[in-house]
C-alpha positions as MATLAB code, in Angstrom:
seq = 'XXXXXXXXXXXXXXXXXXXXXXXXXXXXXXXXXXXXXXXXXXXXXXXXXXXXXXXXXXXXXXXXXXXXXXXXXXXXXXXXXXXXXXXXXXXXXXXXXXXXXXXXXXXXXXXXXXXXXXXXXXXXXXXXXXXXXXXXXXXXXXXXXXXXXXXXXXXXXXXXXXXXXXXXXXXXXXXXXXXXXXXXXXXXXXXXXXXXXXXXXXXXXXXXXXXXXXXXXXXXXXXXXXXXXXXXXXXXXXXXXXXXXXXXXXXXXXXXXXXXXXXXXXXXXXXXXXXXXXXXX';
ca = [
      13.898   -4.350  -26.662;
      11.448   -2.369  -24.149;
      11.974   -3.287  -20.669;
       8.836   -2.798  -17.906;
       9.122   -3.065  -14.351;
       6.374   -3.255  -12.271;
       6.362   -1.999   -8.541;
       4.391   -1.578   -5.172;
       3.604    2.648   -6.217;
       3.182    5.159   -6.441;
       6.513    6.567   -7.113;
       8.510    7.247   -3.655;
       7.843    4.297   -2.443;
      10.603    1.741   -1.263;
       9.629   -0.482   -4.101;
      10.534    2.219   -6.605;
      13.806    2.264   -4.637;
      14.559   -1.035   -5.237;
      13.571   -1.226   -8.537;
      15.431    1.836   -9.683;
      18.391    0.393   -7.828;
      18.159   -2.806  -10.132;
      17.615   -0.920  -13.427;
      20.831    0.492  -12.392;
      22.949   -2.691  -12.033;
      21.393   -3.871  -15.000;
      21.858   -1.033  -17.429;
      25.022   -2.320  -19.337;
      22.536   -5.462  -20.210;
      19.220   -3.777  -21.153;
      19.806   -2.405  -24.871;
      16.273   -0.491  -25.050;
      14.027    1.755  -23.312;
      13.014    0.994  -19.572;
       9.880    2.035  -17.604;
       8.417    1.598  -14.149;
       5.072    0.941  -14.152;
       3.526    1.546  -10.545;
       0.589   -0.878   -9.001;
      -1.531    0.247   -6.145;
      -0.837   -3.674   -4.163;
       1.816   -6.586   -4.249;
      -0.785   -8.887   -5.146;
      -1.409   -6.845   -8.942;
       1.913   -5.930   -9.320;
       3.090   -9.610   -9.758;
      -0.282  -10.311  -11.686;
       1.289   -8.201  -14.323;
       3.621  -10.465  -14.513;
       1.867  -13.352  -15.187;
      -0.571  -11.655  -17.298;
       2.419   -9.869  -19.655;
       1.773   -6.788  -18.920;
       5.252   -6.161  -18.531;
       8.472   -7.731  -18.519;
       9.986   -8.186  -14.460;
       7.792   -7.205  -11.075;
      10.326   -5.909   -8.066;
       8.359   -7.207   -4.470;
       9.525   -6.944   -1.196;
       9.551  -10.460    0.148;
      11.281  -10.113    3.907;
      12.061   -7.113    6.139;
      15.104   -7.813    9.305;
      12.547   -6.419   11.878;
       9.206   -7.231   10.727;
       9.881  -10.529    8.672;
       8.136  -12.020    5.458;
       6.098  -10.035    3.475;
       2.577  -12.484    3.539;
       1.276  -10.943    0.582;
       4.382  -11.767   -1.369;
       4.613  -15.658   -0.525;
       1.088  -16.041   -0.552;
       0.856  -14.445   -4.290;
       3.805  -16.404   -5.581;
       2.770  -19.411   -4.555;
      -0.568  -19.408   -6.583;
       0.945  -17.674   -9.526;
       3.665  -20.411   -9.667;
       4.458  -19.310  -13.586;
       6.407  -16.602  -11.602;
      10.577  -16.982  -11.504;
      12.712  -15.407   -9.410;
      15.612  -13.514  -11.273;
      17.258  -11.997   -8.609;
      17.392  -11.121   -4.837;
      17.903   -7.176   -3.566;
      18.989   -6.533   -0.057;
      18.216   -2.645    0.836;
      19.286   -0.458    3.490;
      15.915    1.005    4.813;
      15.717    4.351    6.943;
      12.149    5.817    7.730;
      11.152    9.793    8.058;
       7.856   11.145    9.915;
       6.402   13.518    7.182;
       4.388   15.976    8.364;
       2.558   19.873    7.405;
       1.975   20.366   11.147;
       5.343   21.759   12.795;
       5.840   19.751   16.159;
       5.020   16.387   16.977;
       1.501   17.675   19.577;
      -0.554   18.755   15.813;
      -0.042   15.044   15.199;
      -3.053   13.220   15.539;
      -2.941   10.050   13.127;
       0.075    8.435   11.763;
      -0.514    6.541    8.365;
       1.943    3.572    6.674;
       2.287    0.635    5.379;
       1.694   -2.047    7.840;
       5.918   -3.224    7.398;
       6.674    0.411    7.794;
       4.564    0.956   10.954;
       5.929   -2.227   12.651;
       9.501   -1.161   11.912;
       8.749    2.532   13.593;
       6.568    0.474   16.524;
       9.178    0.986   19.008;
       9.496    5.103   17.824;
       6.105    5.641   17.717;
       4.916    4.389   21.279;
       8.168    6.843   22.479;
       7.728    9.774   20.595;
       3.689    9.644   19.689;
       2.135    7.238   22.230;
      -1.455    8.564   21.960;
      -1.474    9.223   18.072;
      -4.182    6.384   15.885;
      -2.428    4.311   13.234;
      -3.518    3.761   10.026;
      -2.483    1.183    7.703;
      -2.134    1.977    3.917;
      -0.961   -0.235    0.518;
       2.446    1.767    0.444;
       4.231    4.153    2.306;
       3.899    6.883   -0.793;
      -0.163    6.227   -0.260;
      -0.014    7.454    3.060;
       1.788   10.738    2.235;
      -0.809   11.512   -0.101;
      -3.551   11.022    2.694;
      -1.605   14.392    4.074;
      -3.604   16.090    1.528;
      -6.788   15.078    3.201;
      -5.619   15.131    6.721;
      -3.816   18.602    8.547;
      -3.440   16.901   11.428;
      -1.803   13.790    9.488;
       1.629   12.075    9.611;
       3.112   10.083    7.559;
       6.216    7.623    7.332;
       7.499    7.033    4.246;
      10.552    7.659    2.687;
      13.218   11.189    2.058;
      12.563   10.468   -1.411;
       8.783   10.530   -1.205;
       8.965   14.088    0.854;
      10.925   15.209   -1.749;
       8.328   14.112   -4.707;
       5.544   15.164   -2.481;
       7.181   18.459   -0.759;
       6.021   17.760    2.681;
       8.252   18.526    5.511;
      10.332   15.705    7.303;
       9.913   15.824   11.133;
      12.465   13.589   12.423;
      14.793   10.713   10.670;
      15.556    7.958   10.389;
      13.036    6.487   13.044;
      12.903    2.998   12.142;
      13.472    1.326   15.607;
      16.906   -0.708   14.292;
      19.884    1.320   12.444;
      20.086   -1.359   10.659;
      16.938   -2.159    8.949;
      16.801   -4.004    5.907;
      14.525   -5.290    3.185;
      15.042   -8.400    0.869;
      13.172   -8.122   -2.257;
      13.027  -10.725   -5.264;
      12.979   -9.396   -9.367;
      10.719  -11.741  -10.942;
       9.562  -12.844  -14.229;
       8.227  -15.585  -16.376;
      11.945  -16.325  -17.664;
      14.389  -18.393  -15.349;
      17.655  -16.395  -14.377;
      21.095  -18.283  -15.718;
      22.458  -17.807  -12.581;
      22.356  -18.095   -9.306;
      23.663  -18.991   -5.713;
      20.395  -19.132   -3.738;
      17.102  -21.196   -4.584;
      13.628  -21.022   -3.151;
      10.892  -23.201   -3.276;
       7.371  -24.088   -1.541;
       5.725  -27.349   -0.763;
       2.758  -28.876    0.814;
       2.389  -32.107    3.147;
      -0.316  -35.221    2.156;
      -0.616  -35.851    6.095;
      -0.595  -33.230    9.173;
       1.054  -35.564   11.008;
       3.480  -35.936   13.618;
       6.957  -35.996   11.780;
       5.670  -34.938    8.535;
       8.268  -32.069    8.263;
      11.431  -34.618    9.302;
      11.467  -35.926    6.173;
      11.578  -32.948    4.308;
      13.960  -31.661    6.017;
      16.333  -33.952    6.666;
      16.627  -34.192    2.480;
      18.846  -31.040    2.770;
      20.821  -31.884    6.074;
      22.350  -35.161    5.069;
      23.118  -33.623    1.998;
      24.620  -30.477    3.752;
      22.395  -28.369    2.425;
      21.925  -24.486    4.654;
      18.576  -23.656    4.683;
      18.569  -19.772    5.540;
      14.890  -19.365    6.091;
      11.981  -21.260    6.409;
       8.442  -20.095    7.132;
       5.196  -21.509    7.376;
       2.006  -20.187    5.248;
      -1.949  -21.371    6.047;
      -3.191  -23.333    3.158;
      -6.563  -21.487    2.995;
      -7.920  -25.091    2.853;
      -8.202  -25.795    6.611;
      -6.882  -24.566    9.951;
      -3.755  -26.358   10.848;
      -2.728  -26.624    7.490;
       0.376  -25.253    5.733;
       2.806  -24.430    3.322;
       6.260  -24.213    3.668;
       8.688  -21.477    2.405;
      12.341  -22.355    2.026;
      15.596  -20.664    0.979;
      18.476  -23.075    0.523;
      22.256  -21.518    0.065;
      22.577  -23.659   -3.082;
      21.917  -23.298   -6.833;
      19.203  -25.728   -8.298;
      21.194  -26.936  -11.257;
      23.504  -28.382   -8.779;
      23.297  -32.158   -9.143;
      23.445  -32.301   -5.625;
      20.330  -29.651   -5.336;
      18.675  -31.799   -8.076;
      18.858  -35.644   -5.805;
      17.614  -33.215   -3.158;
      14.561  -31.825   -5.192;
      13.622  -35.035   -6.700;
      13.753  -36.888   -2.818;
      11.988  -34.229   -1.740;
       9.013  -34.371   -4.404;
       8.415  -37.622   -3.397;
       7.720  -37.050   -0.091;
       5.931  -33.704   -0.499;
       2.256  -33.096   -1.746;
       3.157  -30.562   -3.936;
       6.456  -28.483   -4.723;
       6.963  -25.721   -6.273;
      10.610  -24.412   -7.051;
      10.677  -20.706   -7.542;
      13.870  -19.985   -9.273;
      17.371  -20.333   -8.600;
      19.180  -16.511   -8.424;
      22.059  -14.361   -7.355;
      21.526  -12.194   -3.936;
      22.814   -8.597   -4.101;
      23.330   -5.907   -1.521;
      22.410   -2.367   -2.275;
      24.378    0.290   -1.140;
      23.885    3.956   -0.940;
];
């Protein structure tokens, strides 16, 4: 059987990373041929999903310095066909690509918006004057070095490899130890898992609204390792709310706590219970 992966492309990107890094954990179960099929957004990579054109989507979902990845929740939540499979955590280490040969021929950094925020820090130290310019990947914004001679980039070594542009300085993300969580997901629910996440929305904005849901997984002794809050879209001060619990769904316990929790929610959504693993180099 063909496998597809979808990713955030084109190829160099940290996407591509990740998903090569899962085809490579995986290849003892996949008994066919396996291709990555690049997207230029988030948004249409996991539409390929839902749409079947191919098999599993790899999205970044939360970065340690620059936090959820908007696009991501906001995506999943409407295409909530979507199942989570599995969760990656990868080391990330940015380079400043460049054709110029010093930093003073720089005049305009480009990146992904994550990328730039992790480098924000670098940047105002070592290029406080240059413009920044946000693109859908860090592997776009190497290719606007084409265009651009007085152009940097960050991005990954990988992608100045592909690309054969020079690497100025690295790493330069602003923490050593930068990392990205990204979620495998398909229209199948994983077997497995040790970790659940799920979504819901509240009938009243009211004061105290969120107690209840909350307290459904602390008298139960349920962790919660993140929560976030997403706008509706219907209405300013309305939201969503993101959750991660440390707990598999198919726990009975999980269950009383999903089915307590429905009833005091105005909608839920349950996005897959899954396995978290770390990626190492």
């Amino acid at each position: 059987m063909n496998q597809s992966i979808a990713y955030l492309g084109p190829a160099g990107t940290y996407s591509e990373a990740a998903a090569l890094a899962y085809l490579n954990q995986q290849s003892v179960k996949f008994s066919g041929e396996c291709s990555l099929c690049p997207y230029p957004t988030i948004a249409q990579t996991l539409r390929a999903v839902a749409e079947g054109e191919v098999s599993l989507a790899v999205v970044p979902v939360e970065n340690s310095i620059e936090g959820s990845v908007a696009t991501t929740l906001d995506t999943i939540w409407q295409l909530d066909q979507l199942q989570i499979q599995q969760a990656l955590l990868l080391p990330i280490a940015h380079a400043l690509l460049a054709r110029t040969s010093n930093y003073e021929g720089i005049k305009t950094v480009y990146s992904h918006p994550q990328a730039l925020g992790q480098c924000q820090q670098w940047l105002e130290k070592s290029l406080p004057a240059v413009k920044l310019i946000a693109t859908n990947s860090t592997t776009e914004a190497v290719q606007q070095l084409d265009q651009d001679e007085f152009g940097g980039a960050i991005a990954s070594m990988r992608a100045a490899e592909l690309y054969q542009v020079p690497v100025l300085a690295y790493p330069i993300n602003d923490r050593p130890d930068n990392c990205t969580r990204f979620w495998v997901v398909s229209l199948q629910p994983s077997q497995e898992g040790t970790h659940t996440s799920l979504a819901f929305s509240l009938p009243k904005n009211i004061p105290g609204a969120l107690v209840k849901p909350l307290q459904v997984f602390a008298e139960r002794g349920i962790n919660m390792s993140r929560i976030e809050s997403r706008p509706t879209k219907r209405a300013i001060g309305e939201y969503l709310f993101f959750i991660d619990i440390e707990a598999d769904a198919e726990d009975p316990l999980v269950h009383s706590a999903l089915d307590e929790l429905n009833a005091c929610t105005e909608t839920l959504k349950i996005f897959g219970r899954y396995p978290v693993i770390f990626i190492k180099y």
